[in-house]
Protein backbone atom coordinates (compact mmCIF):
# COMPACT_ATOMS: atom_id res chain seq x y z
CA UNK A 1 0.00 0.00 0.00
CA UNK A 2 1.41 3.36 -1.00
CA UNK A 3 1.28 6.19 1.50
CA UNK A 4 0.89 9.54 -0.23
CA UNK A 5 1.85 12.64 1.66
CA UNK A 6 1.27 16.27 0.85
CA UNK A 7 3.16 18.53 3.18
CA UNK A 8 2.61 17.15 6.68
CA UNK A 9 -0.59 15.25 5.80
CA UNK A 10 -0.69 11.51 5.24
CA UNK A 11 -3.67 11.03 2.91
CA UNK A 12 -4.11 7.33 3.66
CA UNK A 13 -4.34 7.87 7.42
CA UNK A 14 -6.74 10.77 6.93
CA UNK A 15 -8.94 8.58 4.71
CA UNK A 16 -8.94 5.72 7.23
CA UNK A 17 -9.84 7.98 10.15
CA UNK A 18 -12.67 9.70 8.26
CA UNK A 19 -14.13 6.49 6.79
CA UNK A 20 -15.10 5.07 10.19
CA UNK A 21 -17.21 8.06 11.32
CA UNK A 22 -18.82 8.23 7.86
CA UNK A 23 -19.97 4.60 8.06
CA UNK A 24 -21.26 5.22 11.59
CA UNK A 25 -23.09 8.31 10.31
CA UNK A 26 -24.69 6.27 7.49
CA UNK A 27 -25.97 3.78 10.08
CA UNK A 28 -27.37 6.57 12.26
CA UNK A 29 -29.06 8.31 9.31
CA UNK A 30 -30.62 5.06 8.02
CA UNK A 31 -31.91 4.30 11.53
CA UNK A 32 -33.44 7.77 11.81
CA UNK A 33 -35.00 7.53 8.35
CA UNK A 34 -36.60 4.22 9.26
CA UNK A 35 -38.50 6.06 11.99
CA UNK A 36 -40.39 8.08 9.37
CA UNK A 37 -40.64 5.77 6.35
CA UNK A 38 -43.46 3.34 5.88
CA UNK A 39 -42.42 0.21 4.05
CA UNK A 40 -44.53 -2.11 1.93
CA UNK A 41 -42.76 -5.15 3.37
CA UNK A 42 -44.72 -8.12 4.66
CA UNK A 43 -43.80 -8.24 8.36
CA UNK A 44 -42.25 -11.52 9.48
CA UNK A 45 -41.83 -12.72 13.08
CA UNK A 46 -38.60 -11.38 14.53
CA UNK A 47 -38.57 -8.23 12.38
CA UNK A 48 -37.86 -4.95 14.23
CA UNK A 49 -40.40 -2.18 13.60
CA UNK A 50 -41.54 1.28 14.70
CA UNK A 51 -45.17 2.36 15.04
CA UNK A 52 -45.60 5.60 13.09
CA UNK A 53 -49.24 6.63 12.53
CA UNK A 54 -49.80 9.98 10.80
CA UNK A 55 -46.07 10.31 10.07
CA UNK A 56 -44.77 10.57 13.64
CA UNK A 57 -43.34 7.78 15.77
CA UNK A 58 -45.36 6.81 18.81
CA UNK A 59 -43.55 3.58 19.71
CA UNK A 60 -40.13 2.41 18.61
CA UNK A 61 -38.01 -0.73 18.43
CA UNK A 62 -40.78 -3.32 18.63
CA UNK A 63 -40.43 -6.93 17.53
CA UNK A 64 -43.01 -8.63 15.32
CA UNK A 65 -44.40 -11.69 17.09
CA UNK A 66 -47.16 -12.81 14.71
CA UNK A 67 -49.09 -11.77 11.60
CA UNK A 68 -52.82 -12.27 11.01
CA UNK A 69 -54.69 -10.95 7.95
CA UNK A 70 -57.79 -10.14 9.98
CA UNK A 71 -56.18 -8.54 13.05
CA UNK A 72 -52.95 -7.13 11.65
CA UNK A 73 -49.49 -7.55 13.16
CA UNK A 74 -48.77 -8.46 16.78
CA UNK A 75 -45.82 -6.37 17.95
CA UNK A 76 -44.07 -6.77 21.32
CA UNK A 77 -42.65 -3.50 22.64
CA UNK A 78 -39.67 -3.24 25.03
CA UNK A 79 -41.89 -1.19 27.36
CA UNK A 80 -45.64 -1.45 27.15
CA UNK A 81 -46.53 -5.06 26.32
CA UNK A 82 -47.83 -6.08 22.90
CA UNK A 83 -50.36 -4.62 20.43
CA UNK A 84 -52.18 -5.73 17.29
CA UNK A 85 -51.52 -3.01 14.70
CA UNK A 86 -52.24 -2.53 10.98
CA UNK A 87 -49.13 -3.33 8.93
CA UNK A 88 -49.32 -0.08 6.93
CA UNK A 89 -48.68 1.93 10.11
CA UNK A 90 -45.40 0.14 10.81
CA UNK A 91 -41.97 1.05 9.51
CA UNK A 92 -39.22 -1.55 9.34
CA UNK A 93 -35.91 -0.88 11.08
CA UNK A 94 -33.07 -1.87 8.73
PDB file of N, CA and C in Angstrom:
ATOM      1  N   UNK A   1       0.843  -1.167   0.000  1.00  0.00           N
ATOM      2  CA  UNK A   1       0.000   0.000   0.000  1.00  0.00           C
ATOM      3  C   UNK A   1       0.895   1.239   0.000  1.00  0.00           C
ATOM      4  N   UNK A   2       0.602   2.160  -0.857  1.00  0.00           N
ATOM      5  CA  UNK A   2       1.412   3.363  -1.004  1.00  0.00           C
ATOM      6  C   UNK A   2       0.839   4.467  -0.126  1.00  0.00           C
ATOM      7  N   UNK A   3       1.694   5.058   0.671  1.00  0.00           N
ATOM      8  CA  UNK A   3       1.280   6.186   1.497  1.00  0.00           C
ATOM      9  C   UNK A   3       1.637   7.467   0.761  1.00  0.00           C
ATOM     10  N   UNK A   4       0.659   8.277   0.472  1.00  0.00           N
ATOM     11  CA  UNK A   4       0.892   9.538  -0.228  1.00  0.00           C
ATOM     12  C   UNK A   4       0.847  10.660   0.794  1.00  0.00           C
ATOM     13  N   UNK A   5       1.832  11.508   0.736  1.00  0.00           N
ATOM     14  CA  UNK A   5       1.853  12.640   1.656  1.00  0.00           C
ATOM     15  C   UNK A   5       1.900  13.937   0.874  1.00  0.00           C
ATOM     16  N   UNK A   6       1.218  14.913   1.386  1.00  0.00           N
ATOM     17  CA  UNK A   6       1.273  16.268   0.854  1.00  0.00           C
ATOM     18  C   UNK A   6       1.589  17.154   2.041  1.00  0.00           C
ATOM     19  N   UNK A   7       2.748  17.734   2.024  1.00  0.00           N
ATOM     20  CA  UNK A   7       3.157  18.530   3.179  1.00  0.00           C
ATOM     21  C   UNK A   7       3.282  17.623   4.389  1.00  0.00           C
ATOM     22  N   UNK A   8       2.586  17.950   5.460  1.00  0.00           N
ATOM     23  CA  UNK A   8       2.610  17.151   6.683  1.00  0.00           C
ATOM     24  C   UNK A   8       1.442  16.173   6.774  1.00  0.00           C
ATOM     25  N   UNK A   9       0.621  16.071   5.739  1.00  0.00           N
ATOM     26  CA  UNK A   9      -0.587  15.246   5.800  1.00  0.00           C
ATOM     27  C   UNK A   9      -0.365  13.904   5.131  1.00  0.00           C
ATOM     28  N   UNK A  10      -0.712  12.846   5.804  1.00  0.00           N
ATOM     29  CA  UNK A  10      -0.689  11.506   5.243  1.00  0.00           C
ATOM     30  C   UNK A  10      -2.104  11.203   4.770  1.00  0.00           C
ATOM     31  N   UNK A  11      -2.325  11.165   3.462  1.00  0.00           N
ATOM     32  CA  UNK A  11      -3.665  11.025   2.909  1.00  0.00           C
ATOM     33  C   UNK A  11      -4.313   9.701   3.270  1.00  0.00           C
ATOM     34  N   UNK A  12      -3.548   8.622   3.339  1.00  0.00           N
ATOM     35  CA  UNK A  12      -4.110   7.326   3.664  1.00  0.00           C
ATOM     36  C   UNK A  12      -4.645   7.306   5.091  1.00  0.00           C
ATOM     37  N   UNK A  13      -3.870   7.829   6.039  1.00  0.00           N
ATOM     38  CA  UNK A  13      -4.342   7.870   7.423  1.00  0.00           C
ATOM     39  C   UNK A  13      -5.566   8.753   7.562  1.00  0.00           C
ATOM     40  N   UNK A  14      -5.580   9.894   6.863  1.00  0.00           N
ATOM     41  CA  UNK A  14      -6.744  10.768   6.928  1.00  0.00           C
ATOM     42  C   UNK A  14      -7.978  10.072   6.376  1.00  0.00           C
ATOM     43  N   UNK A  15      -7.823   9.294   5.304  1.00  0.00           N
ATOM     44  CA  UNK A  15      -8.944   8.578   4.711  1.00  0.00           C
ATOM     45  C   UNK A  15      -9.448   7.507   5.662  1.00  0.00           C
ATOM     46  N   UNK A  16      -8.535   6.773   6.304  1.00  0.00           N
ATOM     47  CA  UNK A  16      -8.943   5.723   7.234  1.00  0.00           C
ATOM     48  C   UNK A  16      -9.655   6.296   8.454  1.00  0.00           C
ATOM     49  N   UNK A  17      -9.203   7.413   8.963  1.00  0.00           N
ATOM     50  CA  UNK A  17      -9.836   7.978  10.153  1.00  0.00           C
ATOM     51  C   UNK A  17     -11.162   8.638   9.842  1.00  0.00           C
ATOM     52  N   UNK A  18     -11.367   9.102   8.593  1.00  0.00           N
ATOM     53  CA  UNK A  18     -12.665   9.705   8.262  1.00  0.00           C
ATOM     54  C   UNK A  18     -13.659   8.670   7.770  1.00  0.00           C
ATOM     55  N   UNK A  19     -13.212   7.510   7.290  1.00  0.00           N
ATOM     56  CA  UNK A  19     -14.134   6.486   6.786  1.00  0.00           C
ATOM     57  C   UNK A  19     -14.959   5.885   7.917  1.00  0.00           C
ATOM     58  N   UNK A  20     -14.388   5.668   9.066  1.00  0.00           N
ATOM     59  CA  UNK A  20     -15.104   5.068  10.185  1.00  0.00           C
ATOM     60  C   UNK A  20     -16.267   5.936  10.651  1.00  0.00           C
ATOM     61  N   UNK A  21     -16.067   7.221  10.927  1.00  0.00           N
ATOM     62  CA  UNK A  21     -17.207   8.063  11.319  1.00  0.00           C
ATOM     63  C   UNK A  21     -18.263   8.183  10.222  1.00  0.00           C
ATOM     64  N   UNK A  22     -17.846   8.147   8.950  1.00  0.00           N
ATOM     65  CA  UNK A  22     -18.821   8.234   7.858  1.00  0.00           C
ATOM     66  C   UNK A  22     -19.705   7.003   7.851  1.00  0.00           C
ATOM     67  N   UNK A  23     -19.143   5.802   8.038  1.00  0.00           N
ATOM     68  CA  UNK A  23     -19.969   4.595   8.055  1.00  0.00           C
ATOM     69  C   UNK A  23     -20.883   4.594   9.276  1.00  0.00           C
ATOM     70  N   UNK A  24     -20.398   5.097  10.412  1.00  0.00           N
ATOM     71  CA  UNK A  24     -21.261   5.221  11.588  1.00  0.00           C
ATOM     72  C   UNK A  24     -22.386   6.213  11.328  1.00  0.00           C
ATOM     73  N   UNK A  25     -22.085   7.305  10.631  1.00  0.00           N
ATOM     74  CA  UNK A  25     -23.089   8.313  10.314  1.00  0.00           C
ATOM     75  C   UNK A  25     -24.153   7.741   9.375  1.00  0.00           C
ATOM     76  N   UNK A  26     -23.726   6.918   8.394  1.00  0.00           N
ATOM     77  CA  UNK A  26     -24.686   6.273   7.494  1.00  0.00           C
ATOM     78  C   UNK A  26     -25.646   5.395   8.281  1.00  0.00           C
ATOM     79  N   UNK A  27     -25.127   4.642   9.253  1.00  0.00           N
ATOM     80  CA  UNK A  27     -25.971   3.784  10.080  1.00  0.00           C
ATOM     81  C   UNK A  27     -26.961   4.616  10.885  1.00  0.00           C
ATOM     82  N   UNK A  28     -26.506   5.710  11.465  1.00  0.00           N
ATOM     83  CA  UNK A  28     -27.374   6.574  12.264  1.00  0.00           C
ATOM     84  C   UNK A  28     -28.457   7.199  11.393  1.00  0.00           C
ATOM     85  N   UNK A  29     -28.078   7.679  10.208  1.00  0.00           N
ATOM     86  CA  UNK A  29     -29.055   8.305   9.307  1.00  0.00           C
ATOM     87  C   UNK A  29     -30.081   7.283   8.836  1.00  0.00           C
ATOM     88  N   UNK A  30     -29.657   6.071   8.467  1.00  0.00           N
ATOM     89  CA  UNK A  30     -30.623   5.061   8.019  1.00  0.00           C
ATOM     90  C   UNK A  30     -31.555   4.651   9.156  1.00  0.00           C
ATOM     91  N   UNK A  31     -31.049   4.611  10.387  1.00  0.00           N
ATOM     92  CA  UNK A  31     -31.914   4.303  11.528  1.00  0.00           C
ATOM     93  C   UNK A  31     -32.942   5.403  11.752  1.00  0.00           C
ATOM     94  N   UNK A  32     -32.505   6.656  11.642  1.00  0.00           N
ATOM     95  CA  UNK A  32     -33.438   7.770  11.808  1.00  0.00           C
ATOM     96  C   UNK A  32     -34.474   7.803  10.690  1.00  0.00           C
ATOM     97  N   UNK A  33     -34.051   7.547   9.463  1.00  0.00           N
ATOM     98  CA  UNK A  33     -34.998   7.534   8.350  1.00  0.00           C
ATOM     99  C   UNK A  33     -36.036   6.436   8.506  1.00  0.00           C
ATOM    100  N   UNK A  34     -35.647   5.303   9.083  1.00  0.00           N
ATOM    101  CA  UNK A  34     -36.603   4.216   9.265  1.00  0.00           C
ATOM    102  C   UNK A  34     -37.709   4.597  10.247  1.00  0.00           C
ATOM    103  N   UNK A  35     -37.460   5.601  11.071  1.00  0.00           N
ATOM    104  CA  UNK A  35     -38.505   6.058  11.989  1.00  0.00           C
ATOM    105  C   UNK A  35     -39.658   6.726  11.248  1.00  0.00           C
ATOM    106  N   UNK A  36     -39.391   7.275  10.068  1.00  0.00           N
ATOM    107  CA  UNK A  36     -40.391   8.076   9.370  1.00  0.00           C
ATOM    108  C   UNK A  36     -40.816   7.503   8.029  1.00  0.00           C
ATOM    109  N   UNK A  37     -40.267   6.377   7.617  1.00  0.00           N
ATOM    110  CA  UNK A  37     -40.635   5.774   6.348  1.00  0.00           C
ATOM    111  C   UNK A  37     -41.563   4.599   6.590  1.00  0.00           C
ATOM    112  N   UNK A  38     -42.637   4.538   5.826  1.00  0.00           N
ATOM    113  CA  UNK A  38     -43.457   3.342   5.877  1.00  0.00           C
ATOM    114  C   UNK A  38     -42.999   2.436   4.751  1.00  0.00           C
ATOM    115  N   UNK A  39     -42.920   1.169   5.025  1.00  0.00           N
ATOM    116  CA  UNK A  39     -42.421   0.213   4.049  1.00  0.00           C
ATOM    117  C   UNK A  39     -43.541  -0.743   3.664  1.00  0.00           C
ATOM    118  N   UNK A  40     -43.558  -1.149   2.404  1.00  0.00           N
ATOM    119  CA  UNK A  40     -44.530  -2.113   1.928  1.00  0.00           C
ATOM    120  C   UNK A  40     -43.964  -3.529   2.044  1.00  0.00           C
ATOM    121  N   UNK A  41     -43.344  -3.843   3.146  1.00  0.00           N
ATOM    122  CA  UNK A  41     -42.756  -5.152   3.372  1.00  0.00           C
ATOM    123  C   UNK A  41     -43.721  -5.969   4.215  1.00  0.00           C
ATOM    124  N   UNK A  42     -43.883  -7.232   3.858  1.00  0.00           N
ATOM    125  CA  UNK A  42     -44.718  -8.115   4.661  1.00  0.00           C
ATOM    126  C   UNK A  42     -43.974  -8.425   5.959  1.00  0.00           C
ATOM    127  N   UNK A  43     -44.499  -7.991   7.093  1.00  0.00           N
ATOM    128  CA  UNK A  43     -43.802  -8.239   8.359  1.00  0.00           C
ATOM    129  C   UNK A  43     -43.686  -9.735   8.650  1.00  0.00           C
ATOM    130  N   UNK A  44     -42.532 -10.141   9.099  1.00  0.00           N
ATOM    131  CA  UNK A  44     -42.250 -11.523   9.480  1.00  0.00           C
ATOM    132  C   UNK A  44     -41.901 -11.547  10.966  1.00  0.00           C
ATOM    133  N   UNK A  45     -42.216 -12.627  11.666  1.00  0.00           N
ATOM    134  CA  UNK A  45     -41.826 -12.721  13.080  1.00  0.00           C
ATOM    135  C   UNK A  45     -40.327 -12.504  13.256  1.00  0.00           C
ATOM    136  N   UNK A  46     -39.987 -11.710  14.246  1.00  0.00           N
ATOM    137  CA  UNK A  46     -38.597 -11.383  14.533  1.00  0.00           C
ATOM    138  C   UNK A  46     -38.139 -10.073  13.931  1.00  0.00           C
ATOM    139  N   UNK A  47     -38.927  -9.484  13.028  1.00  0.00           N
ATOM    140  CA  UNK A  47     -38.567  -8.225  12.378  1.00  0.00           C
ATOM    141  C   UNK A  47     -38.726  -7.070  13.368  1.00  0.00           C
ATOM    142  N   UNK A  48     -37.780  -6.128  13.344  1.00  0.00           N
ATOM    143  CA  UNK A  48     -37.859  -4.954  14.225  1.00  0.00           C
ATOM    144  C   UNK A  48     -38.604  -3.839  13.508  1.00  0.00           C
ATOM    145  N   UNK A  49     -39.554  -3.213  14.208  1.00  0.00           N
ATOM    146  CA  UNK A  49     -40.399  -2.184  13.600  1.00  0.00           C
ATOM    147  C   UNK A  49     -40.626  -1.018  14.551  1.00  0.00           C
ATOM    148  N   UNK A  50     -41.063   0.107  13.959  1.00  0.00           N
ATOM    149  CA  UNK A  50     -41.539   1.275  14.705  1.00  0.00           C
ATOM    150  C   UNK A  50     -43.009   1.479  14.356  1.00  0.00           C
ATOM    151  N   UNK A  51     -43.771   2.024  15.277  1.00  0.00           N
ATOM    152  CA  UNK A  51     -45.172   2.359  15.038  1.00  0.00           C
ATOM    153  C   UNK A  51     -45.248   3.850  14.760  1.00  0.00           C
ATOM    154  N   UNK A  52     -45.637   4.195  13.515  1.00  0.00           N
ATOM    155  CA  UNK A  52     -45.604   5.602  13.094  1.00  0.00           C
ATOM    156  C   UNK A  52     -46.911   6.005  12.401  1.00  0.00           C
ATOM    157  N   UNK A  53     -48.007   6.160  13.157  1.00  0.00           N
ATOM    158  CA  UNK A  53     -49.240   6.628  12.532  1.00  0.00           C
ATOM    159  C   UNK A  53     -49.159   8.127  12.256  1.00  0.00           C
ATOM    160  N   UNK A  54     -49.742   8.561  11.171  1.00  0.00           N
ATOM    161  CA  UNK A  54     -49.798   9.978  10.797  1.00  0.00           C
ATOM    162  C   UNK A  54     -48.418  10.606  10.645  1.00  0.00           C
ATOM    163  N   UNK A  55     -47.397   9.787  10.360  1.00  0.00           N
ATOM    164  CA  UNK A  55     -46.072  10.309  10.071  1.00  0.00           C
ATOM    165  C   UNK A  55     -45.182  10.595  11.267  1.00  0.00           C
ATOM    166  N   UNK A  56     -45.666  10.377  12.489  1.00  0.00           N
ATOM    167  CA  UNK A  56     -44.770  10.571  13.637  1.00  0.00           C
ATOM    168  C   UNK A  56     -44.720   9.284  14.461  1.00  0.00           C
ATOM    169  N   UNK A  57     -43.568   9.027  15.049  1.00  0.00           N
ATOM    170  CA  UNK A  57     -43.337   7.782  15.772  1.00  0.00           C
ATOM    171  C   UNK A  57     -43.953   7.863  17.159  1.00  0.00           C
ATOM    172  N   UNK A  58     -44.793   6.884  17.463  1.00  0.00           N
ATOM    173  CA  UNK A  58     -45.361   6.806  18.813  1.00  0.00           C
ATOM    174  C   UNK A  58     -44.670   5.746  19.655  1.00  0.00           C
ATOM    175  N   UNK A  59     -44.282   4.642  19.012  1.00  0.00           N
ATOM    176  CA  UNK A  59     -43.552   3.576  19.706  1.00  0.00           C
ATOM    177  C   UNK A  59     -42.412   3.139  18.810  1.00  0.00           C
ATOM    178  N   UNK A  60     -41.273   2.807  19.429  1.00  0.00           N
ATOM    179  CA  UNK A  60     -40.127   2.414  18.607  1.00  0.00           C
ATOM    180  C   UNK A  60     -39.501   1.119  19.110  1.00  0.00           C
ATOM    181  N   UNK A  61     -38.810   0.471  18.185  1.00  0.00           N
ATOM    182  CA  UNK A  61     -38.008  -0.728  18.433  1.00  0.00           C
ATOM    183  C   UNK A  61     -38.830  -1.907  18.942  1.00  0.00           C
ATOM    184  N   UNK A  62     -39.970  -2.148  18.298  1.00  0.00           N
ATOM    185  CA  UNK A  62     -40.778  -3.317  18.627  1.00  0.00           C
ATOM    186  C   UNK A  62     -40.342  -4.511  17.802  1.00  0.00           C
ATOM    187  N   UNK A  63     -40.745  -5.692  18.238  1.00  0.00           N
ATOM    188  CA  UNK A  63     -40.427  -6.929  17.535  1.00  0.00           C
ATOM    189  C   UNK A  63     -41.718  -7.603  17.111  1.00  0.00           C
ATOM    190  N   UNK A  64     -41.821  -7.951  15.825  1.00  0.00           N
ATOM    191  CA  UNK A  64     -43.010  -8.631  15.320  1.00  0.00           C
ATOM    192  C   UNK A  64     -43.052 -10.035  15.905  1.00  0.00           C
ATOM    193  N   UNK A  65     -44.205 -10.375  16.494  1.00  0.00           N
ATOM    194  CA  UNK A  65     -44.395 -11.689  17.091  1.00  0.00           C
ATOM    195  C   UNK A  65     -45.210 -12.582  16.165  1.00  0.00           C
ATOM    196  N   UNK A  66     -46.286 -12.017  15.579  1.00  0.00           N
ATOM    197  CA  UNK A  66     -47.160 -12.805  14.710  1.00  0.00           C
ATOM    198  C   UNK A  66     -47.857 -11.896  13.711  1.00  0.00           C
ATOM    199  N   UNK A  67     -48.338 -12.491  12.617  1.00  0.00           N
ATOM    200  CA  UNK A  67     -49.091 -11.766  11.599  1.00  0.00           C
ATOM    201  C   UNK A  67     -50.417 -12.491  11.369  1.00  0.00           C
ATOM    202  N   UNK A  68     -51.499 -11.719  11.280  1.00  0.00           N
ATOM    203  CA  UNK A  68     -52.821 -12.268  11.005  1.00  0.00           C
ATOM    204  C   UNK A  68     -53.520 -11.307  10.051  1.00  0.00           C
ATOM    205  N   UNK A  69     -54.060 -11.824   8.944  1.00  0.00           N
ATOM    206  CA  UNK A  69     -54.688 -10.949   7.949  1.00  0.00           C
ATOM    207  C   UNK A  69     -55.873 -10.192   8.526  1.00  0.00           C
ATOM    208  N   UNK A  70     -56.605 -10.791   9.420  1.00  0.00           N
ATOM    209  CA  UNK A  70     -57.789 -10.137   9.983  1.00  0.00           C
ATOM    210  C   UNK A  70     -57.441  -9.106  11.055  1.00  0.00           C
ATOM    211  N   UNK A  71     -56.501  -9.436  11.935  1.00  0.00           N
ATOM    212  CA  UNK A  71     -56.179  -8.540  13.053  1.00  0.00           C
ATOM    213  C   UNK A  71     -55.035  -7.584  12.772  1.00  0.00           C
ATOM    214  N   UNK A  72     -54.113  -7.964  11.922  1.00  0.00           N
ATOM    215  CA  UNK A  72     -52.945  -7.132  11.649  1.00  0.00           C
ATOM    216  C   UNK A  72     -51.668  -7.814  12.084  1.00  0.00           C
ATOM    217  N   UNK A  73     -50.797  -7.050  12.736  1.00  0.00           N
ATOM    218  CA  UNK A  73     -49.485  -7.552  13.161  1.00  0.00           C
ATOM    219  C   UNK A  73     -49.379  -7.413  14.668  1.00  0.00           C
ATOM    220  N   UNK A  74     -48.994  -8.498  15.334  1.00  0.00           N
ATOM    221  CA  UNK A  74     -48.774  -8.456  16.783  1.00  0.00           C
ATOM    222  C   UNK A  74     -47.324  -8.054  17.015  1.00  0.00           C
ATOM    223  N   UNK A  75     -47.151  -6.904  17.695  1.00  0.00           N
ATOM    224  CA  UNK A  75     -45.816  -6.367  17.953  1.00  0.00           C
ATOM    225  C   UNK A  75     -45.597  -6.301  19.462  1.00  0.00           C
ATOM    226  N   UNK A  76     -44.468  -6.858  19.911  1.00  0.00           N
ATOM    227  CA  UNK A  76     -44.070  -6.775  21.318  1.00  0.00           C
ATOM    228  C   UNK A  76     -43.133  -5.586  21.465  1.00  0.00           C
ATOM    229  N   UNK A  77     -43.451  -4.705  22.410  1.00  0.00           N
ATOM    230  CA  UNK A  77     -42.651  -3.500  22.635  1.00  0.00           C
ATOM    231  C   UNK A  77     -41.772  -3.694  23.861  1.00  0.00           C
ATOM    232  N   UNK A  78     -40.555  -3.092  23.866  1.00  0.00           N
ATOM    233  CA  UNK A  78     -39.669  -3.239  25.029  1.00  0.00           C
ATOM    234  C   UNK A  78     -40.332  -2.754  26.321  1.00  0.00           C
ATOM    235  N   UNK A  79     -41.101  -1.682  26.214  1.00  0.00           N
ATOM    236  CA  UNK A  79     -41.888  -1.187  27.357  1.00  0.00           C
ATOM    237  C   UNK A  79     -43.315  -1.035  26.885  1.00  0.00           C
ATOM    238  N   UNK A  80     -44.248  -1.656  27.518  1.00  0.00           N
ATOM    239  CA  UNK A  80     -45.638  -1.454  27.145  1.00  0.00           C
ATOM    240  C   UNK A  80     -46.341  -2.661  26.573  1.00  0.00           C
ATOM    241  N   UNK A  81     -45.816  -3.863  26.738  1.00  0.00           N
ATOM    242  CA  UNK A  81     -46.525  -5.058  26.317  1.00  0.00           C
ATOM    243  C   UNK A  81     -46.531  -5.282  24.819  1.00  0.00           C
ATOM    244  N   UNK A  82     -47.688  -5.757  24.318  1.00  0.00           N
ATOM    245  CA  UNK A  82     -47.826  -6.083  22.900  1.00  0.00           C
ATOM    246  C   UNK A  82     -49.136  -5.510  22.375  1.00  0.00           C
ATOM    247  N   UNK A  83     -49.171  -5.189  21.073  1.00  0.00           N
ATOM    248  CA  UNK A  83     -50.356  -4.617  20.435  1.00  0.00           C
ATOM    249  C   UNK A  83     -50.568  -5.262  19.073  1.00  0.00           C
ATOM    250  N   UNK A  84     -51.839  -5.387  18.667  1.00  0.00           N
ATOM    251  CA  UNK A  84     -52.180  -5.731  17.289  1.00  0.00           C
ATOM    252  C   UNK A  84     -52.313  -4.422  16.527  1.00  0.00           C
ATOM    253  N   UNK A  85     -51.534  -4.253  15.459  1.00  0.00           N
ATOM    254  CA  UNK A  85     -51.518  -3.008  14.697  1.00  0.00           C
ATOM    255  C   UNK A  85     -51.641  -3.298  13.202  1.00  0.00           C
ATOM    256  N   UNK A  86     -52.221  -2.358  12.438  1.00  0.00           N
ATOM    257  CA  UNK A  86     -52.240  -2.526  10.980  1.00  0.00           C
ATOM    258  C   UNK A  86     -50.825  -2.432  10.418  1.00  0.00           C
ATOM    259  N   UNK A  87     -50.509  -3.288   9.444  1.00  0.00           N
ATOM    260  CA  UNK A  87     -49.134  -3.331   8.932  1.00  0.00           C
ATOM    261  C   UNK A  87     -48.734  -2.046   8.203  1.00  0.00           C
ATOM    262  N   UNK A  88     -49.685  -1.299   7.649  1.00  0.00           N
ATOM    263  CA  UNK A  88     -49.322  -0.081   6.926  1.00  0.00           C
ATOM    264  C   UNK A  88     -48.901   1.053   7.857  1.00  0.00           C
ATOM    265  N   UNK A  89     -49.115   0.913   9.155  1.00  0.00           N
ATOM    266  CA  UNK A  89     -48.679   1.927  10.112  1.00  0.00           C
ATOM    267  C   UNK A  89     -47.325   1.610  10.747  1.00  0.00           C
ATOM    268  N   UNK A  90     -46.699   0.533  10.284  1.00  0.00           N
ATOM    269  CA  UNK A  90     -45.403   0.137  10.814  1.00  0.00           C
ATOM    270  C   UNK A  90     -44.295   0.472   9.828  1.00  0.00           C
ATOM    271  N   UNK A  91     -43.152   0.855  10.348  1.00  0.00           N
ATOM    272  CA  UNK A  91     -41.972   1.050   9.506  1.00  0.00           C
ATOM    273  C   UNK A  91     -40.890   0.078   9.994  1.00  0.00           C
ATOM    274  N   UNK A  92     -40.225  -0.543   9.045  1.00  0.00           N
ATOM    275  CA  UNK A  92     -39.220  -1.553   9.341  1.00  0.00           C
ATOM    276  C   UNK A  92     -37.899  -0.867   9.679  1.00  0.00           C
ATOM    277  N   UNK A  93     -37.240  -1.356  10.709  1.00  0.00           N
ATOM    278  CA  UNK A  93     -35.910  -0.877  11.082  1.00  0.00           C
ATOM    279  C   UNK A  93     -34.907  -1.749  10.351  1.00  0.00           C
ATOM    280  N   UNK A  94     -34.069  -1.124   9.521  1.00  0.00           N
ATOM    281  CA  UNK A  94     -33.074  -1.872   8.733  1.00  0.00           C
ATOM    282  C   UNK A  94     -31.798  -2.007   9.487  1.00  0.00           C
TER     283      UNK A  94
END
